[in-house]
Structures are given as structure tokens and as C-alpha cells.
Amino acid sequence: MGFQRDSPKNSPKASPKKKTTLQHLFDLDSKPYIGSNLSSPTNGRQSSFGTEYEEILSAISDCNFIFTFTDPLESPSQQELKRLKLIQVLYLIKSSKKPLHERLLSPLMSMVSANLFRPLPPPSNTSIISDLPDDEELLSTFAPIWPHLQIVYDILLRLVLSVDPKTLRDYIDRHFILNLLFLFQSEDPRERESLKNVFHRIYSRFTFYRSLMRKAMNDVFLHYVFETERHCGIGELLEICGSIINGFAVPLKEEHKLFLMRVLLPLHKTKGLQVYHRQLAYCVSQFVQKEPALGGVVVRGILRYWPVTNCQKEVLLIGELEELVENIDPDQYRKLALLICTQITRCLSSCNSQTEQHGVGR
């Protein structure tokens, strides 16, 4: 009898052909989820990390190497490889359907700290600027390491949003928060924008740090007003404060009123007011809207810090007074009318046509 082929009925079921496309391999490479049980058998023994964890730990470890992007000896291909590794870590965190395991937090947060917390370069403009251009980009210095920093900030933001604050408390502590606050001095507006988002999210979720964070920001403002008048991130910090003030309950606490009088109002006197005036005016207006009786304190404070020779600041303050007058208590306005009209009269006699025009318009 010759060789007989098995009939389809009697033959063993053919196993499906495995996909070998690049897309399939990429999908397999990207599938590990971070929240699974860490124990898995390896060579007959229980291993604390499965292969998927070894992969992400390896990627995290590779990301600890810091590139400056200014050293000619650095390899562009290695810089790009690190960027891809950072993207891989971010993807694995985002795609996880289970909570991130605590044993990954330590290497992750160490990597984030190693990349973010660094000495900032000396300011590109060492003088205190009084006449600043309207275009912020003219004052900005863009960090060459931003291709890496951007992804690290995204990783940190994802951790803040997805991990229980009580779990992260061991890693995001007072020292970590103060280091973040220091980075607001960066001259790169992209970094300050990312910092603003992360810092605000920490304030929102880590309720046990709110008092600490408000006090730390107050210290930055006071140091800026009374000592240096040099800080790139005042506008971003005031944006955070504006959101915080918006959530204050009425009647306002005494400490919040002191913040208005001792911190926000003195910010009107600096030479760099025009850089952050929009955010400052919003913060102040929030207080007056919540308690119109504070209008008198605010108007007197602004008049106290009225510039003598800076016409640009005069124009800004005239506009702010106009908005405040619309919200203050009528009884307060009657008491303040003479002071306001006196200041507007001085503006009418100004030799600067722009100031005079705004004074007439009001």
C-alpha cells in the first residue's frame, strides 16, 4: 500500500499561522500592562517581576542618562533613542488598565527627578527690564533639552493624575514640590507651561499639600517684589493662584485677605508689571467679586503704587481701575471717587498721548 494522505476529516487541526508583520511585533512589544501581579515563575522560581516589568524597568533605567544637547560629543542617534524610550514609558503608563504597581514608582520618580531637577542656565538678560516688548518670545530662551523634558513632564503629569496621592506622597514630598517651584525660573515658556499644569494638578489632588504650596508661592512673589524683580514664572504662578482664588469660599478667610493686601497689591509696583499684569488683574478682581467691600482696599493699594514715569504701566492700571469700579460696592465708590478722579486728572495732563487718551476714555 502506498502512502495515504490524511483526509481533512481525520487530519489534526492545523494550527493558525502566526503573524509576523512589523505591526504585530510592535503590538506584542507594547502589550505589557503595568498593574498586573508582579510574581511570575522563572526557571521554577517565583520572580518578583515578570518579563513585562523587566522591559519597562530597562527602559526607565536607560532614561536616567542625561543629554545636554550642547555637548558635541553626544550622539544624535543616542539622543533620539532616549526620546523613543521615554515615549515607550509614557505609552506603557497610559495604556495600563490597572493601577501602577508601587514597586515601579521608585525607579519612575527617580528618573523623573534626575531629568527635571537640574541647574538652570544663567539668565540671558541680566538687567532688570523696565520696557519689555509685547512679544514674549523675544524674551524667551528655548531649552535645547526640551525634546526629552516634554515627555518627562507628560510622564509626571500622568502619574499625578492616575496614582493615588497617598501612594505618591512618599515620592512627591515637600522637597519635590520646592524643586518644581524653582523650575518656574526657566526662560523656556514651554517648560513653564508644563510646570503650571503639573503644579496645579498636584495642588488639586494632593489636598494635604495646599497650605505648603500657597506659602511657597507667596515666598516666591515676595522675594521677587522686594529683592530681585527678576523671575520668569510670575505670570504662570499667578494663573495658578487665579484658579485657587476662584475656589475660595465666602466669606473669605483672613489669611486669604492678607494674601491680597501683602502679596498681590505690591506686585503692582514692579518694573516688569506688564509681563504678568493680565493674570494679576484677574486675581485681584476675583477678590473684589467675592467681597465687594474689599474694593476700597484694592483701589487705594493700586493708587499707592501708581508709577511716576512709566506710561505703559499707567495705561494698564487705568484699565484695571475701570474694571474694579464696575464691581466695587457703591458706598465704597463714593468714598473713592475723589481719589480716582484726582489720579485720572493727572493722567490727562500727561505728556504721553497714550496715557492721556486712556484717561479721557475713562
Coordinates of C-alpha atoms in Angstrom, one line a residue:
M1 CA 0.0 0.0 0.0
G2 CA 1.3 3.4 -0.9
F3 CA 1.5 6.4 1.3
Q4 CA -2.0 7.7 2.2
R5 CA -2.7 11.4 2.9
D6 CA -4.9 12.0 5.8
S7 CA -8.3 13.1 4.8
P8 CA -9.4 16.5 6.0
K9 CA -11.8 14.8 8.4
N10 CA -9.2 12.7 10.1
S11 CA -6.2 15.0 9.9
P12 CA -5.2 17.0 13.1
K13 CA -6.5 20.5 13.1
A14 CA -3.9 22.8 11.5
S15 CA -2.7 25.5 13.9
P16 CA -3.3 29.0 12.7
K17 CA -0.3 30.7 11.1
K18 CA 1.3 33.2 13.4
K19 CA 1.5 36.8 12.2
T20 CA 5.0 38.1 11.7
T21 CA 4.2 41.6 10.5
L22 CA 6.1 44.5 12.0
Q23 CA 2.8 45.9 13.3
H24 CA 2.1 42.6 15.1
L25 CA 5.5 42.5 16.6
F26 CA 5.1 46.1 17.7
D27 CA 1.8 45.4 19.3
L28 CA 3.3 42.4 21.2
D29 CA 6.1 44.6 22.3
S30 CA 3.7 47.3 23.6
K31 CA 1.2 45.0 25.4
P32 CA 2.6 44.6 28.9
Y33 CA 0.3 46.2 31.3
I34 CA 1.7 47.7 34.4
G35 CA -0.9 46.9 37.0
S36 CA -0.7 43.1 36.9
N37 CA 0.6 40.8 39.6
L38 CA 4.4 41.1 39.9
S39 CA 5.0 37.4 40.6
S40 CA 5.6 35.1 37.7
P41 CA 7.5 31.8 37.5
T42 CA 11.0 32.0 36.2
N43 CA 13.2 28.8 36.0
G44 CA 10.9 27.2 38.5
R45 CA 11.1 30.0 41.0
Q46 CA 8.8 32.9 41.7
S47 CA 10.3 36.1 40.2
S48 CA 9.3 39.5 41.6
F49 CA 9.0 41.0 38.2
G50 CA 7.6 39.4 35.0
T51 CA 9.1 40.0 31.6
E52 CA 6.9 43.0 31.0
Y53 CA 8.3 44.6 34.1
E54 CA 11.8 43.9 33.1
E55 CA 11.1 45.7 29.9
I56 CA 9.8 48.8 31.4
L57 CA 12.5 48.8 34.1
S58 CA 15.1 48.6 31.4
A59 CA 13.5 51.5 29.6
I60 CA 13.4 53.6 32.7
S61 CA 17.0 52.8 33.5
D62 CA 18.1 53.9 30.0
C63 CA 16.2 57.2 30.5
N64 CA 18.3 58.1 33.5
F65 CA 21.2 59.1 31.3
I66 CA 21.1 62.9 30.8
F67 CA 21.9 64.5 27.5
T68 CA 22.6 68.2 27.4
F69 CA 22.1 68.7 23.6
T70 CA 25.0 71.1 23.7
D71 CA 27.9 68.7 24.0
P72 CA 29.4 68.0 20.6
L73 CA 30.4 64.5 21.7
E74 CA 26.8 63.5 22.3
S75 CA 25.4 61.2 19.7
P76 CA 22.2 62.4 18.0
S77 CA 21.2 58.8 17.5
Q78 CA 21.5 58.1 21.2
Q79 CA 19.5 61.2 22.0
E80 CA 16.8 60.0 19.7
L81 CA 16.9 56.6 21.2
K82 CA 16.3 58.0 24.7
R83 CA 13.4 60.1 23.3
L84 CA 11.8 56.9 22.0
K85 CA 12.4 55.1 25.3
L86 CA 10.7 57.9 27.1
I87 CA 7.7 57.6 24.7
Q88 CA 7.7 53.9 25.4
V89 CA 7.5 54.5 29.2
L90 CA 4.7 57.1 28.7
Y91 CA 2.8 54.7 26.5
L92 CA 3.0 51.9 28.9
I93 CA 1.8 54.1 31.7
K94 CA -1.1 55.5 29.7
S95 CA -2.2 52.1 28.3
S96 CA -2.2 50.4 31.7
K97 CA -5.8 49.3 32.6
K98 CA -4.8 48.6 36.2
P99 CA -3.2 50.8 38.8
L100 CA 0.5 51.3 38.5
H101 CA 2.3 48.9 40.9
E102 CA 4.1 50.6 43.7
R103 CA 7.3 48.8 43.0
L104 CA 7.6 50.7 39.8
L105 CA 7.1 54.1 41.4
S106 CA 10.5 54.4 42.9
P107 CA 12.5 54.0 39.7
L108 CA 10.0 56.1 37.8
M109 CA 10.1 59.0 40.2
S110 CA 13.9 58.8 40.4
M111 CA 14.1 59.0 36.6
V112 CA 11.7 62.0 36.6
S113 CA 13.7 63.8 39.2
A114 CA 17.0 63.1 37.5
N115 CA 15.8 64.6 34.3
L116 CA 13.9 67.6 35.6
F117 CA 15.8 68.8 38.6
R118 CA 18.9 70.4 37.2
P119 CA 20.8 73.7 37.5
L120 CA 19.2 76.3 35.2
P121 CA 21.5 78.3 32.9
P122 CA 22.2 81.9 34.0
P123 CA 19.6 84.4 32.7
S124 CA 20.2 85.6 29.2
N125 CA 19.3 89.1 30.2
T126 CA 20.9 90.1 33.5
S127 CA 19.4 93.5 33.7
I128 CA 16.1 94.4 35.3
I129 CA 13.9 95.2 32.4
S130 CA 11.6 98.2 32.6
D131 CA 10.5 98.5 29.0
L132 CA 9.6 94.9 27.9
P133 CA 8.5 94.0 24.4
D134 CA 5.0 92.8 23.9
D135 CA 6.1 89.6 22.2
E136 CA 7.2 87.2 25.0
E137 CA 9.2 85.1 22.5
L138 CA 11.7 88.0 22.3
L139 CA 12.5 87.4 25.9
S140 CA 12.4 83.6 25.8
T141 CA 15.3 81.2 25.6
F142 CA 14.3 77.8 24.4
A143 CA 15.9 74.9 26.2
P144 CA 17.8 72.5 23.8
I145 CA 16.8 69.5 26.0
W146 CA 13.1 70.2 25.5
P147 CA 12.6 67.1 23.3
H148 CA 13.3 65.0 26.4
L149 CA 11.9 67.3 29.0
Q150 CA 8.5 67.5 27.3
I151 CA 7.9 63.7 27.6
V152 CA 9.2 63.6 31.2
Y153 CA 6.7 66.3 32.2
D154 CA 4.0 64.2 30.4
I155 CA 5.0 61.2 32.4
L156 CA 4.9 63.1 35.7
L157 CA 1.5 64.6 34.8
R158 CA 0.2 61.1 34.1
L159 CA 1.5 59.8 37.4
V160 CA -0.1 62.7 39.3
L161 CA -3.4 62.1 37.6
S162 CA -3.6 58.3 37.8
V163 CA -1.8 57.3 41.0
D164 CA -3.4 57.7 44.5
P165 CA -1.9 60.8 46.1
K166 CA -1.4 58.8 49.4
T167 CA 0.7 56.4 47.4
L168 CA 2.7 59.1 45.7
R169 CA 3.2 61.0 49.0
D170 CA 6.5 59.2 49.7
Y171 CA 7.9 60.5 46.4
I172 CA 6.2 63.9 45.8
D173 CA 7.1 65.4 49.1
R174 CA 8.0 69.0 50.3
H175 CA 11.5 68.8 48.7
F176 CA 10.0 67.7 45.4
I177 CA 7.4 70.5 45.4
L178 CA 10.0 73.1 46.1
N179 CA 12.2 71.8 43.4
L180 CA 9.3 72.1 40.9
L181 CA 8.7 75.6 42.1
F182 CA 12.4 76.5 41.4
L183 CA 12.0 75.4 37.8
F184 CA 9.5 78.2 37.2
Q185 CA 12.5 80.4 36.7
S186 CA 13.2 78.6 33.4
E187 CA 13.3 81.0 30.5
D188 CA 11.6 78.4 28.2
P189 CA 7.9 79.2 28.1
R190 CA 7.1 75.6 27.1
E191 CA 8.6 74.3 30.3
R192 CA 6.8 76.9 32.4
E193 CA 3.5 75.9 30.8
S194 CA 4.1 72.2 31.6
L195 CA 5.1 73.1 35.1
K196 CA 2.0 75.1 35.5
N197 CA -0.2 72.2 34.6
V198 CA 1.7 69.7 36.8
F199 CA 1.8 72.1 39.8
H200 CA -1.8 72.9 39.6
R201 CA -2.8 69.2 39.3
I202 CA -0.7 68.5 42.4
Y203 CA -2.5 71.3 44.3
S204 CA -5.9 69.9 43.2
R205 CA -5.3 66.3 44.1
F206 CA -2.8 66.5 47.0
T207 CA -5.0 68.4 49.3
F208 CA -2.7 67.8 52.3
Y209 CA 0.0 70.0 50.5
R210 CA -2.2 73.0 49.7
S211 CA -1.1 75.2 52.6
L212 CA 2.5 74.4 51.9
M213 CA 2.2 75.2 48.2
R214 CA 0.4 78.5 48.8
K215 CA 3.0 79.6 51.3
A216 CA 5.8 78.6 48.9
M217 CA 4.3 80.6 46.1
N218 CA 3.9 83.6 48.4
D219 CA 7.6 83.4 49.3
V220 CA 8.4 83.5 45.5
F221 CA 6.2 86.5 45.0
L222 CA 7.7 88.4 48.0
H223 CA 11.2 87.6 47.0
Y224 CA 10.5 88.9 43.5
V225 CA 8.8 92.1 44.7
F226 CA 11.2 93.2 47.5
E227 CA 14.5 91.7 46.5
T228 CA 15.2 90.8 42.9
E229 CA 12.4 91.9 40.5
R230 CA 13.7 89.1 38.3
H231 CA 11.7 85.9 37.8
C232 CA 10.4 84.3 34.6
G233 CA 7.4 82.4 36.0
I234 CA 5.4 85.1 37.9
G235 CA 2.7 85.0 35.2
E236 CA 2.3 81.2 35.3
L237 CA 2.2 81.2 39.1
L238 CA -0.4 83.9 39.1
E239 CA -2.5 81.8 36.7
I240 CA -2.4 79.0 39.3
C241 CA -3.4 81.5 42.0
G242 CA -6.3 82.8 40.0
S243 CA -7.7 79.3 39.8
I244 CA -7.1 78.8 43.5
I245 CA -8.8 82.1 44.4
N246 CA -11.7 81.2 42.3
G247 CA -12.4 78.3 44.6
F248 CA -12.2 80.3 47.8
A249 CA -15.4 80.1 49.9
V250 CA -17.2 83.2 51.0
P251 CA -16.7 84.9 53.5
L252 CA -13.0 84.9 52.8
K253 CA -10.6 83.7 55.4
E254 CA -8.3 86.3 57.0
E255 CA -5.2 84.6 55.6
H256 CA -6.6 85.0 52.1
K257 CA -7.3 88.7 52.6
L258 CA -3.7 89.1 53.8
F259 CA -2.5 87.4 50.6
L260 CA -4.4 90.1 48.6
M261 CA -3.0 93.0 50.6
R262 CA 0.5 91.9 51.3
V263 CA 1.4 89.9 48.1
L264 CA -0.9 90.7 45.2
L265 CA -1.2 94.5 45.6
P266 CA 2.6 95.0 46.0
L267 CA 3.1 93.1 42.7
H268 CA 1.7 96.3 41.0
K269 CA 4.8 98.2 41.8
T270 CA 7.5 96.2 39.9
K271 CA 9.1 97.4 36.7
G272 CA 8.1 94.2 34.9
L273 CA 4.4 94.5 35.7
Q274 CA 3.3 94.4 32.0
V275 CA 4.6 90.8 31.7
Y276 CA 2.1 89.4 34.2
H277 CA -0.5 92.2 34.6
R278 CA -3.3 90.3 32.9
Q279 CA -3.0 87.4 35.4
L280 CA -2.6 89.7 38.4
A281 CA -5.6 91.8 37.5
Y282 CA -7.7 88.6 37.3
C283 CA -6.6 87.5 40.7
V284 CA -7.4 90.9 42.2
S285 CA -10.8 91.1 40.5
Q286 CA -11.7 87.7 41.9
F287 CA -11.3 89.0 45.5
V288 CA -13.5 92.1 44.7
Q289 CA -16.2 90.0 43.1
K290 CA -16.3 87.7 46.1
E291 CA -16.3 90.5 48.6
P292 CA -17.1 93.9 47.0
A293 CA -16.2 95.6 50.3
L294 CA -12.5 94.9 49.5
G295 CA -12.7 97.3 46.6
G296 CA -11.6 100.2 48.7
V297 CA -8.5 98.4 49.9
V298 CA -7.7 97.3 46.3
V299 CA -8.1 100.8 44.7
R300 CA -6.1 102.5 47.4
G301 CA -3.4 99.9 47.0
I302 CA -3.2 100.4 43.2
L303 CA -3.1 104.2 43.7
R304 CA -0.3 103.8 46.2
Y305 CA 1.8 102.0 43.7
W306 CA 1.0 104.3 40.8
P307 CA 4.0 104.8 38.5
V308 CA 5.6 108.2 38.1
T309 CA 7.3 107.9 34.8
N310 CA 6.2 104.6 33.3
C311 CA 3.4 105.4 30.9
Q312 CA 2.9 101.8 29.9
K313 CA 2.1 100.8 33.5
E314 CA -0.2 103.8 33.8
V315 CA -2.3 102.6 30.8
L316 CA -2.5 99.1 32.4
L317 CA -3.6 100.4 35.8
I318 CA -6.2 102.8 34.3
G319 CA -7.8 99.8 32.6
E320 CA -7.7 97.8 35.9
L321 CA -9.3 100.6 37.8
E322 CA -12.1 100.8 35.3
E323 CA -12.9 97.1 35.7
L324 CA -12.7 97.4 39.5
V325 CA -15.1 100.3 39.7
E326 CA -17.7 98.2 38.0
N327 CA -17.6 95.7 40.8
I328 CA -17.0 97.6 44.0
D329 CA -19.7 98.4 46.5
P330 CA -21.5 101.7 45.7
D331 CA -20.7 103.1 49.2
Q332 CA -17.1 102.3 48.6
Y333 CA -17.1 104.0 45.3
R334 CA -18.5 107.3 46.8
K335 CA -15.6 107.3 49.2
L336 CA -13.1 106.6 46.5
A337 CA -14.4 108.8 43.7
L338 CA -12.3 111.8 44.7
L339 CA -9.1 109.7 44.8
I340 CA -9.8 108.1 41.4
C341 CA -10.8 111.4 39.7
T342 CA -7.6 113.1 41.0
Q343 CA -5.4 110.4 39.5
I344 CA -7.3 110.5 36.2
T345 CA -6.8 114.2 36.1
R346 CA -3.1 113.8 36.5
C347 CA -3.2 111.4 33.6
L348 CA -5.0 114.0 31.4
S349 CA -2.1 116.3 32.0
S350 CA 0.4 113.6 31.0
C351 CA 2.7 114.4 28.1
N352 CA 2.2 110.8 26.8
S353 CA -0.6 110.8 24.3
Q354 CA -1.5 107.1 25.0
T355 CA -1.9 107.7 28.7
E356 CA -3.9 110.9 28.1
Q357 CA -6.2 109.0 25.6
H358 CA -6.9 106.3 28.2
G359 CA -7.5 108.9 30.8
V360 CA -10.1 110.7 28.7
G361 CA -11.7 107.4 27.7
R362 CA -12.3 106.6 31.4

